Coordinates of C-alpha atoms in Angstrom, one line a residue:
X1432 CA -3.0 -40.8 -7.4
X1433 CA -6.7 -39.8 -8.1
X1434 CA -8.0 -36.8 -7.7
X1435 CA -4.7 -35.0 -7.5
X1436 CA -4.2 -31.3 -8.9
X1437 CA -1.7 -31.0 -11.5
X1438 CA 0.9 -28.7 -10.8
X1439 CA 2.7 -27.9 -13.8
X1440 CA 5.7 -24.6 -14.1
X1441 CA 7.7 -23.0 -17.3
X1442 CA 11.5 -23.2 -17.4
X1443 CA 12.0 -19.7 -16.6
X1444 CA 9.3 -20.1 -13.7
X1445 CA 11.9 -22.9 -12.3
X1446 CA 14.9 -21.3 -13.5
X1447 CA 13.4 -18.4 -11.1
X1448 CA 13.2 -20.4 -8.0
X1449 CA 16.3 -22.6 -8.1
X1450 CA 18.2 -20.1 -9.6
X1451 CA 20.6 -19.3 -6.1
X1452 CA 19.7 -15.4 -4.7
X1453 CA 22.2 -12.9 -3.9
X1454 CA 22.4 -12.8 0.2
X1455 CA 22.1 -10.4 1.8
X1456 CA 23.8 -11.3 4.8
X1457 CA 25.2 -7.4 5.4
X1458 CA 22.1 -5.9 4.2
X1459 CA 22.4 -4.0 7.9
X1460 CA 24.5 -5.0 10.7
X1461 CA 23.0 -2.9 13.5
X1462 CA 19.8 -4.3 12.6
X1463 CA 20.6 -8.4 11.5
X1464 CA 22.9 -10.2 13.4
X1465 CA 23.2 -12.6 10.8
X1466 CA 20.9 -12.3 7.5
X1467 CA 18.3 -11.5 6.4
X1468 CA 17.8 -15.3 5.4
X1469 CA 15.1 -16.3 2.1
X1470 CA 11.7 -16.6 3.6
X1471 CA 11.8 -14.8 6.4
X1472 CA 8.9 -12.6 7.4
X1473 CA 9.4 -9.6 9.7
X1474 CA 6.6 -8.0 10.9
X1475 CA 7.2 -3.9 11.6
X1476 CA 3.8 -3.4 14.1
X1477 CA 3.5 0.2 15.7
X1478 CA 1.0 3.3 15.5
X1479 CA 1.5 5.4 12.6
X1480 CA 4.4 8.7 13.2
X1481 CA 6.1 4.7 14.6
X1482 CA 8.6 5.0 12.4
X1483 CA 7.1 1.6 10.2
X1484 CA 7.5 3.3 6.7
X1485 CA 11.3 5.0 7.3
X1486 CA 12.7 2.0 7.6
X1487 CA 11.5 0.1 4.8
X1488 CA 12.8 2.9 2.8
X1489 CA 16.2 2.9 4.2
X1490 CA 16.7 -0.7 3.9
X1491 CA 15.3 -0.3 0.1
X1492 CA 18.4 2.3 -0.2
X1493 CA 20.8 -0.7 1.7
X1494 CA 18.7 -3.1 -1.2
X1495 CA 19.0 -2.1 -4.3
X1496 CA 22.6 0.1 -4.3
X1497 CA 25.0 -1.9 -5.2
X1498 CA 28.4 -2.5 -3.0
X1499 CA 30.8 -0.1 -4.1
X1500 CA 30.4 2.8 -6.4
X1501 CA 34.0 4.9 -8.0
X1502 CA 35.2 3.4 -6.0
X1503 CA 33.9 4.1 -3.5
X1504 CA 32.3 1.6 -0.2
X1505 CA 28.3 1.9 -0.4
X1506 CA 27.5 -0.7 1.8
X1507 CA 25.1 -1.8 -0.8
X1508 CA 23.4 -5.4 -2.4
X1509 CA 22.2 -4.2 -5.4
X1510 CA 19.8 -6.9 -5.4
X1511 CA 15.7 -5.9 -6.2
X1512 CA 12.8 -5.3 -4.4
X1513 CA 9.1 -5.3 -4.9
X1514 CA 7.0 -2.9 -2.7
X1515 CA 3.3 -2.6 -2.7
X1516 CA 1.8 0.1 -1.3
X1517 CA -1.6 -0.5 0.5
X1518 CA -1.0 2.9 2.2
X1519 CA 0.1 6.0 -0.3
X1520 CA 2.8 6.9 1.9
X1521 CA 5.9 6.0 -0.8
X1522 CA 7.3 8.3 -1.2
X1523 CA 9.9 8.4 -4.7
X1524 CA 11.0 11.3 -3.2
X1525 CA 12.3 10.9 -0.6
X1526 CA 14.1 7.6 -1.5
X1527 CA 15.8 9.3 -3.8
X1528 CA 16.8 11.6 -0.7
X1529 CA 17.7 9.1 0.6
X1530 CA 20.7 7.3 -1.9
X1531 CA 21.8 11.1 -2.3
X1532 CA 23.3 11.6 1.0
X1533 CA 23.9 7.4 1.0
X1534 CA 26.3 8.9 -2.2
X1535 CA 27.0 12.6 -1.0
X1536 CA 28.4 10.8 2.3
X1537 CA 30.6 8.4 0.7
X1538 CA 32.1 10.7 -1.8
X1539 CA 32.3 13.4 1.5
X1540 CA 34.5 10.9 2.9
X1541 CA 36.9 9.3 -0.1
X1542 CA 40.1 10.5 0.3
X1543 CA 41.2 12.3 -3.6
X1544 CA 40.7 9.5 -6.1
X1545 CA 44.5 8.1 -8.4
X1546 CA 43.4 8.2 -12.2
X1547 CA 43.4 4.8 -13.2
X1548 CA 40.4 4.0 -10.8
X1549 CA 36.5 3.4 -13.0
X1550 CA 33.7 5.7 -12.6
X1551 CA 30.5 3.4 -13.6
X1552 CA 27.8 7.2 -15.0
X1553 CA 25.0 3.7 -15.4
X1554 CA 25.1 0.2 -15.6
X1555 CA 27.7 0.2 -19.4
X1556 CA 29.6 4.1 -19.5
X1557 CA 33.2 3.6 -17.4
X1558 CA 35.7 6.7 -17.3
X1559 CA 38.5 7.4 -15.9
X1560 CA 38.4 9.3 -13.3
X1561 CA 40.7 12.0 -11.4
X1562 CA 37.9 14.1 -8.9
X1563 CA 35.1 13.1 -6.3
X1564 CA 31.4 12.4 -9.2
X1565 CA 29.3 15.4 -10.6
X1566 CA 26.2 15.9 -9.8
X1567 CA 25.0 15.4 -12.6
X1568 CA 26.2 12.0 -12.6
X1569 CA 25.3 11.3 -9.5
X1570 CA 21.5 11.7 -11.1
X1571 CA 22.0 8.9 -13.3
X1572 CA 24.1 7.3 -10.7
X1573 CA 20.8 6.8 -8.3
X1574 CA 18.1 6.3 -11.6
X1575 CA 20.1 3.5 -11.9
X1576 CA 19.5 2.1 -9.0
X1577 CA 15.8 2.8 -8.6
X1578 CA 15.7 0.5 -12.3
X1579 CA 15.8 -1.9 -9.7
X1580 CA 12.9 -0.8 -7.4
X1581 CA 9.7 -2.7 -8.0
X1582 CA 6.0 -0.6 -6.5
X1583 CA 3.0 -1.7 -7.2
X1584 CA -0.2 -0.1 -5.6
X1585 CA -3.6 -1.1 -4.1
X1586 CA -6.7 0.8 -3.4
X1587 CA -8.9 -2.3 -1.8
X1588 CA -8.9 -6.2 -0.8
X1589 CA -9.3 -8.1 -4.0
X1590 CA -7.3 -5.9 -6.3
X1591 CA -4.0 -6.7 -3.5
X1592 CA -4.9 -10.4 -4.1
X1593 CA -4.9 -10.5 -8.2
X1594 CA -1.3 -7.6 -8.3
X1595 CA 0.2 -10.6 -6.3
X1596 CA -0.6 -13.5 -8.2
X1597 CA 0.5 -10.7 -10.8
X1598 CA 3.8 -10.8 -9.7
X1599 CA 5.1 -14.5 -10.3
X1600 CA 5.4 -13.7 -13.9
X1601 CA 8.0 -10.6 -13.0
X1602 CA 9.6 -12.7 -10.7
X1603 CA 9.8 -14.9 -13.6
X1604 CA 11.8 -12.1 -15.6
X1605 CA 13.9 -11.2 -12.2
X1606 CA 15.4 -13.4 -11.1
X1607 CA 17.9 -10.7 -9.0
X1608 CA 14.0 -9.9 -6.9
X1609 CA 14.7 -11.1 -3.2
X1610 CA 13.2 -8.7 -1.2
X1611 CA 9.1 -7.9 -1.1
X1612 CA 7.7 -4.9 1.0
X1613 CA 4.1 -4.7 2.2
X1614 CA 2.9 -1.1 3.3
X1615 CA 0.6 -2.1 5.0
X1616 CA -0.9 -5.9 5.6
X1617 CA -3.8 -4.3 7.5
X1618 CA -4.8 -1.5 5.4
X1619 CA -8.1 -2.7 4.2
X1620 CA -9.3 -4.3 7.9
X1621 CA -11.8 -2.0 8.7
X1622 CA -13.5 -2.4 5.0
X1623 CA -13.5 -6.3 4.8
X1624 CA -14.9 -6.1 8.4
X1625 CA -17.9 -4.1 8.2
X1626 CA -18.6 -5.3 4.0
X1627 CA -18.5 -9.0 6.5
X1628 CA -21.2 -8.9 8.6
X1629 CA -20.7 -10.5 12.3
X1630 CA -19.7 -14.0 11.3
X1631 CA -15.7 -14.2 11.7
X1632 CA -14.9 -16.3 9.2
X1633 CA -16.4 -14.3 6.2
X1634 CA -13.7 -11.2 7.3
X1635 CA -10.7 -13.1 7.9
X1636 CA -11.0 -14.6 4.1
X1637 CA -9.9 -11.5 2.7
X1638 CA -6.8 -11.7 5.2
X1639 CA -6.3 -15.7 4.4
X1640 CA -6.4 -15.5 0.4
X1641 CA -3.2 -13.2 1.1
X1642 CA -1.5 -15.1 3.2
X1643 CA -2.2 -17.5 1.0
X1644 CA -0.5 -16.0 -2.0
X1645 CA 2.2 -14.1 0.7
X1646 CA 3.4 -17.9 2.0
X1647 CA 3.4 -18.9 -2.2
X1648 CA 5.6 -16.1 -3.6
X1649 CA 8.2 -16.2 -0.5
X1650 CA 7.9 -19.9 -0.7
X1651 CA 8.5 -20.6 -4.1
X1652 CA 10.5 -17.8 -5.3
X1653 CA 12.2 -17.8 -2.2
X1654 CA 11.6 -14.3 -0.9
X1655 CA 12.4 -12.1 2.1
X1656 CA 9.5 -10.3 3.6
X1657 CA 9.1 -6.9 4.4
X1658 CA 5.0 -6.6 6.0
X1659 CA 4.5 -3.2 7.8
X1660 CA 0.5 -4.0 10.6
X1661 CA -0.1 -0.4 11.9
X1662 CA -1.4 -0.7 16.0
X1663 CA -4.9 0.3 15.2
X1664 CA -6.5 -1.7 17.7
X1665 CA -4.8 -0.6 22.1
X1666 CA -5.6 -0.8 25.4
X1667 CA -7.9 1.7 26.5
X1668 CA -5.8 3.7 29.1
X1669 CA -8.3 3.5 31.8
X1670 CA -8.7 -0.5 31.6
X1671 CA -4.5 -1.2 32.0
X1672 CA -5.1 -4.2 34.7
X1673 CA -7.3 -6.2 32.3
X1674 CA -7.6 -7.0 28.7
X1675 CA -9.6 -4.4 26.7
X1676 CA -9.3 -3.3 24.2
X1677 CA -10.6 -0.2 22.1
X1678 CA -12.2 -2.2 19.7
X1679 CA -14.9 -6.0 20.5
X1680 CA -13.1 -9.0 19.7
X1681 CA -14.3 -11.7 18.0
X1682 CA -12.7 -14.7 20.2
X1683 CA -10.1 -15.3 16.7
X1684 CA -9.0 -11.2 17.3
X1685 CA -7.1 -12.0 20.4
X1686 CA -5.6 -9.5 22.5
X1687 CA -1.6 -10.5 22.9
X1688 CA -0.2 -8.7 25.3
X1689 CA 4.1 -8.3 24.7
X1690 CA 5.4 -9.2 28.4
X1691 CA 8.9 -7.2 27.5
X1692 CA 8.0 -4.3 29.6
X1693 CA 9.9 -1.4 27.8
X1694 CA 8.4 -2.7 24.4
X1695 CA 5.0 -1.6 23.4
X1696 CA 2.5 -4.1 23.8
X1697 CA 1.3 -5.6 21.5
X1698 CA -1.8 -6.6 20.3
X1699 CA -3.6 -9.4 17.1
X1700 CA -5.1 -8.3 15.0
X1701 CA -5.2 -10.2 11.7
X1702 CA -6.0 -14.3 11.2
X1703 CA -3.6 -16.7 12.4
X1704 CA -1.7 -17.9 8.7
X1705 CA -1.2 -14.1 9.6
X1706 CA 0.0 -15.6 13.2
X1707 CA 2.7 -19.0 12.6
X1708 CA 3.5 -17.4 9.1
X1709 CA 5.8 -15.3 10.7
X1710 CA 9.3 -15.2 12.0
X1711 CA 10.0 -11.5 13.7
X1712 CA 8.6 -8.7 14.8
X1713 CA 9.6 -5.5 14.8
X1714 CA 7.7 -3.5 17.4
X1715 CA 9.1 0.7 16.6
X1716 CA 7.4 3.9 19.0
X1717 CA 8.2 6.9 19.4
X1718 CA 10.1 8.5 22.8
X1719 CA 8.8 11.2 24.3
X1720 CA 12.7 12.4 24.8
X1721 CA 13.7 14.2 22.0
X1722 CA 17.7 14.0 20.3
X1723 CA 19.2 16.4 20.6
X1724 CA 22.4 16.7 17.8
X1725 CA 25.8 18.4 17.9
X1726 CA 26.7 18.0 13.8
X1727 CA 26.5 20.3 12.3
X1728 CA 24.4 21.8 14.8
X1729 CA 22.0 21.8 17.8
X1730 CA 19.3 20.4 15.8
X1731 CA 16.5 18.6 18.3
X1732 CA 15.4 16.0 16.5
X1733 CA 12.2 12.9 17.1
X1734 CA 13.6 9.8 19.4
X1735 CA 12.6 6.2 17.9
X1736 CA 13.2 2.8 18.8
X1737 CA 12.4 -0.8 17.4
X1738 CA 12.8 -4.4 19.7
X1739 CA 13.2 -6.7 17.2
X1740 CA 12.1 -10.4 19.0
X1741 CA 13.1 -13.5 16.3
X1742 CA 9.8 -15.6 17.4
X1743 CA 11.6 -19.4 16.5
X1744 CA 14.0 -18.5 18.9
X1745 CA 12.6 -15.5 21.3
X1746 CA 16.0 -13.7 21.4
X1747 CA 16.0 -9.7 21.6
X1748 CA 18.0 -6.5 20.0
X1749 CA 16.7 -3.3 20.9
X1750 CA 18.0 0.6 18.6
X1751 CA 17.0 3.2 18.9
X1752 CA 18.4 5.4 15.7
X1753 CA 16.3 9.5 14.1
X1754 CA 15.0 10.5 11.3
X1755 CA 16.8 13.4 9.3
X1756 CA 16.2 14.1 5.3
X1757 CA 18.6 11.6 4.6
X1758 CA 17.1 8.8 5.7
X1759 CA 17.8 6.7 9.7
X1760 CA 20.8 8.0 12.3
X1761 CA 20.9 5.3 14.8
X1762 CA 21.5 6.4 17.9
X1763 CA 24.3 4.9 19.6

């Protein structure tokens, strides 16, 4: 057909696209009933300090840890993760602390192993284990796990778009990368809006370009996408009976009220291409009611809630959790 665009891909790209990705069926059974599935697009929505980034780190740890180590069950996936940090909230020290807690928790539950069991110091070395792994062995193991994580930082919409384009070469060479995370997708919303005048189409141009690239990456490489979207537009406190918000929005930036009374209200402010792209929305909130732990002492922690809605089936799941030094702990 005349004028048709000819798409060319390398052998590496073809292999990365057609190769079977590791399954993430048991990533976190309390959050996912059967999944996440390749090509799922999961939006984390909530106010600042509601636990969105902490939940990302929790899932990163679950992804990059193996299922077992030294005969201990770690319930990990041993898959690669691409983390795009636009809010500069990512902390590798915090992530290492979560990983260390996961390993130490497994060690505390593990009885003394027989001498014929094996412990991997790193990806290649094997030793006979007749005692729990030592501190330096755990440090070496955590560093090996962190090799499955790739972090990039962006400070503008244009840099984000260029960075996403450049990720194709990494995905071609690392077919074990199954998850792409962005924290946050709307980091440059106000900057782009102020630089684009009153024209809505111009204001949303960078958003649409970003979604176009994300769509191609997710669909081509069978990725699971997690993206945070802060609640930067809210209802006025004195306008509960109306649809007024704290900002004057154009028609395309309409306010969508979440009808579930036990969930925080969701207001859409990103472009329609993103709205159509999302398959699940996780709404995070922080409760005014604290959580009092019983072990090891009566510590008082903040209580958080996440409401998970599958936008295709309208099924809903709610979980409460607290954030400890070792990461997320669910409140059952």
